[in-house]
GROMACS .gro file of C-alpha atoms in nm:
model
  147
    1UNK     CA    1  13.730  -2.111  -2.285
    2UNK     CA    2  13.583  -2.255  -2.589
    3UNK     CA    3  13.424  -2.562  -2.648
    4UNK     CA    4  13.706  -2.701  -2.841
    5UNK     CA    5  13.990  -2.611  -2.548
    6UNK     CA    6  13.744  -2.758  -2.309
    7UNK     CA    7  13.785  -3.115  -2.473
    8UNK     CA    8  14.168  -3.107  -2.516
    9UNK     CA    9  14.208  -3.026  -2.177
   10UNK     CA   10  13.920  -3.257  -2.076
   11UNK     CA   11  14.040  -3.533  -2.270
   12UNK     CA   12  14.393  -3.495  -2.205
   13UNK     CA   13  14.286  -3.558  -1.821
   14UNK     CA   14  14.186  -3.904  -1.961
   15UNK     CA   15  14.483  -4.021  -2.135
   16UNK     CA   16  14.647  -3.935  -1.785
   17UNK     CA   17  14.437  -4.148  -1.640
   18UNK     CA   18  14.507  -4.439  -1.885
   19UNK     CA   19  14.864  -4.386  -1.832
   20UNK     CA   20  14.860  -4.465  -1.489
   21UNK     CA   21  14.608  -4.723  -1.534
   22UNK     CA   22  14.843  -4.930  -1.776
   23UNK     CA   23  15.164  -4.812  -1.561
   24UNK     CA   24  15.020  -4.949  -1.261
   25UNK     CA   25  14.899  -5.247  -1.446
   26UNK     CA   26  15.297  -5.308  -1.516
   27UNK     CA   27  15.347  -5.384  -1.176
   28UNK     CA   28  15.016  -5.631  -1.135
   29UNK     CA   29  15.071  -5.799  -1.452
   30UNK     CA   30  15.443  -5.758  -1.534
   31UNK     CA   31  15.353  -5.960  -1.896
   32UNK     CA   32  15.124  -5.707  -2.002
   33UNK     CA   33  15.419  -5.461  -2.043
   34UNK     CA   34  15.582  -5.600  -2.385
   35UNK     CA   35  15.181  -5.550  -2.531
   36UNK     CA   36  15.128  -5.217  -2.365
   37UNK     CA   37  15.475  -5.011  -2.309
   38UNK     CA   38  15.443  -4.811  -2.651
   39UNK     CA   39  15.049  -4.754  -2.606
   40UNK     CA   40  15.143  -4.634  -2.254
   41UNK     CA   41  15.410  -4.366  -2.364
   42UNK     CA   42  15.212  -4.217  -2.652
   43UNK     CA   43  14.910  -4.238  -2.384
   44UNK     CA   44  15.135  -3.981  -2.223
   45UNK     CA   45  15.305  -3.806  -2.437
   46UNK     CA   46  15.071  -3.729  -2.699
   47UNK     CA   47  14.737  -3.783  -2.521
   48UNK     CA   48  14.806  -3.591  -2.227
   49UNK     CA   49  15.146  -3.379  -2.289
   50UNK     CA   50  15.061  -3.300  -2.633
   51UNK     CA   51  14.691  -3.271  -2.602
   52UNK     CA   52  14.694  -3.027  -2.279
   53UNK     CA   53  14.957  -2.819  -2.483
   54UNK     CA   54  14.733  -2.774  -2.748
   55UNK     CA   55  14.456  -2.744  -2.569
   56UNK     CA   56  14.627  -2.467  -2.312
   57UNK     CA   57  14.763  -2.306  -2.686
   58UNK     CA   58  14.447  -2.292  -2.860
   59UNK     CA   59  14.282  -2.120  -2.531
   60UNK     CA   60  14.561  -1.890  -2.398
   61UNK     CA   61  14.766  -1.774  -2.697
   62UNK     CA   62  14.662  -1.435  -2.847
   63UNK     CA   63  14.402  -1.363  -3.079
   64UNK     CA   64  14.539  -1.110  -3.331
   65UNK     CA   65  14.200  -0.941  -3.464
   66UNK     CA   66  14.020  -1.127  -3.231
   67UNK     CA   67  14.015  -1.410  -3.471
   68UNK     CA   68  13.864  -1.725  -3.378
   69UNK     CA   69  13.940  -2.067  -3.580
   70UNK     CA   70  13.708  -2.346  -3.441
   71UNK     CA   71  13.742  -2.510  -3.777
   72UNK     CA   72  14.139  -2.547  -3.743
   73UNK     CA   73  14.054  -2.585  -3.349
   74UNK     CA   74  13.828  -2.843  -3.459
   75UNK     CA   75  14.057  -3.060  -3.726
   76UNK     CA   76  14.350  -3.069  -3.455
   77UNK     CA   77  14.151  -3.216  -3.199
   78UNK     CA   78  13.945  -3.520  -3.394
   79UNK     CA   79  14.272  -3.630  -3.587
   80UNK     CA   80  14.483  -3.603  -3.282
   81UNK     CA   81  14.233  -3.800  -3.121
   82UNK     CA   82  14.153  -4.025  -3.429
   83UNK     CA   83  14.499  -4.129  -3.471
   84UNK     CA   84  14.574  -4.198  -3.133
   85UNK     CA   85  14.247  -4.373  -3.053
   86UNK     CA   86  14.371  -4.609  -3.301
   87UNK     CA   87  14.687  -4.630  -3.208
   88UNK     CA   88  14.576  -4.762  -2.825
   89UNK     CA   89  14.386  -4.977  -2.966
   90UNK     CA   90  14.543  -5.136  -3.261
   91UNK     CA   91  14.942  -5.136  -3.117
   92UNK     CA   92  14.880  -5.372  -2.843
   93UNK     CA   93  14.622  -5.589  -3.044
   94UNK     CA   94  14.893  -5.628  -3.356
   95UNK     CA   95  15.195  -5.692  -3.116
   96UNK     CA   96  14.974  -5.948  -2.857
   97UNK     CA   97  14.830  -6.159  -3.208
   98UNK     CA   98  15.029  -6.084  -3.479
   99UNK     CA   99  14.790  -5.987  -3.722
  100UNK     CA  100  15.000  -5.780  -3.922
  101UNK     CA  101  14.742  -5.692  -4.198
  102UNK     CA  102  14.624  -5.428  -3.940
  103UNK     CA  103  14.927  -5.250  -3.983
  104UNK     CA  104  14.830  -4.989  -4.260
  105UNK     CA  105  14.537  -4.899  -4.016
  106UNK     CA  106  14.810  -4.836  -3.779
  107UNK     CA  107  15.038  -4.645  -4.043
  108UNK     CA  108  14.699  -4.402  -4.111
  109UNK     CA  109  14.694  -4.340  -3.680
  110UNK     CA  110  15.043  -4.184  -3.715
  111UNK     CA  111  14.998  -4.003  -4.026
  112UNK     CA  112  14.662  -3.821  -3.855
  113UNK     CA  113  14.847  -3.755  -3.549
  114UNK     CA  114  15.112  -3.605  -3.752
  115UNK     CA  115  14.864  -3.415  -3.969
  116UNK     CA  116  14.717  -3.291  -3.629
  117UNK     CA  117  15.012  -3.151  -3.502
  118UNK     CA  118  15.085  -2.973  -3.880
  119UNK     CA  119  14.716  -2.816  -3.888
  120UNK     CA  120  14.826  -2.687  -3.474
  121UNK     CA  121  15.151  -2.541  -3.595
  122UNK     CA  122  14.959  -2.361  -3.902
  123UNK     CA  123  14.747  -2.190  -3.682
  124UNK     CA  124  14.999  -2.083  -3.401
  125UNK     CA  125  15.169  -1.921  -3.714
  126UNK     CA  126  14.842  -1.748  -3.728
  127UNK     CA  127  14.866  -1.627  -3.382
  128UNK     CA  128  15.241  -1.564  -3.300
  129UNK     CA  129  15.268  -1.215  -3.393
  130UNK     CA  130  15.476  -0.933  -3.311
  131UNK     CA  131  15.382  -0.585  -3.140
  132UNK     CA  132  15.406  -0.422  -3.464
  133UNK     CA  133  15.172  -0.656  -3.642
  134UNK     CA  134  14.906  -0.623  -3.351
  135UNK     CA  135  14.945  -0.216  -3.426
  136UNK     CA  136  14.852  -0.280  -3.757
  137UNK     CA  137  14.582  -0.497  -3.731
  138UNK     CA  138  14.456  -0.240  -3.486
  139UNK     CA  139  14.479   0.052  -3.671
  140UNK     CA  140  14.289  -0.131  -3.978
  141UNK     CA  141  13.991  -0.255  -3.733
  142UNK     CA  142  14.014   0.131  -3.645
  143UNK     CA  143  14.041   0.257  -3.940
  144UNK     CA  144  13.719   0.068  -4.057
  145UNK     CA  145  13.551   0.174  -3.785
  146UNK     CA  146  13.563   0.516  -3.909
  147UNK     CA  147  13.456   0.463  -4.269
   0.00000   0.00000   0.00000
């Protein structure tokens, strides 16, 4: 495992964490929820669903070539993160005081966690290749090897 699959899987732990935190929190403080509900289901679904997908992707899903792509590994991870980081921060804070001039901070969370998830799907397309595409790339590698 890479560094880079280490911290989504790491980090995905974390947002699990939260989400029971703030789930459990629900219960203590029942007038927390109206504040917290939407930061608690992204907490979940994106931080650890989404993040431990990618993470689990990134580490298990062939390497045609044995190519490696820490840059794209990289991007997916910090704007996932960015955007999200944001999001748990800024949601609750907008909704519990109203300060709506936040809100295009809040627009820019969503559009990196939507640019992380279009840099992921780029490089599964990378990696989800058929048999006869692995044949080739072998046969070129081999082929080199020869020259």
């Amino acid at each position: 495992m890479y560094f880079w699959e280490f911290l989504f899987i790491r980090t995905s732990l974390v947002y699990l964490i939260y989400t029971a935190l703030t789930g459990t929190a629900f219960y203590v403080w029942p007038s927390l929820t109206g504040f917290f509900k939407t930061a608690h289901v992204h907490a979940g679904l994106v931080g650890f669903f989404l993040s431990m997908v990618m993470g689990v992707a990134y580490w298990m899903m062939p390497r045609p070539g044995r190519m490696r792509q820490d840059t794209l590994e990289a991007a997916t991870y910090i704007a996932l993160n960015t955007g999200l980081a944001l999001r748990l921060v800024l949601e609750p804070w907008i909704l519990y005081s109203g300060t709506e001039s936040l809100r295009p901070i809040l627009v820019a969370s969503g559009l990196l966690q939507l640019g992380a998830i279009g840099i992921f799907a780029y490089a599964m397309t990378k990696r989800v290749v058929t048999s006869e595409m692995l044949a080739q790339l072998r046969a070129k590698r081999e082929a080199k090897g020869q020259e």
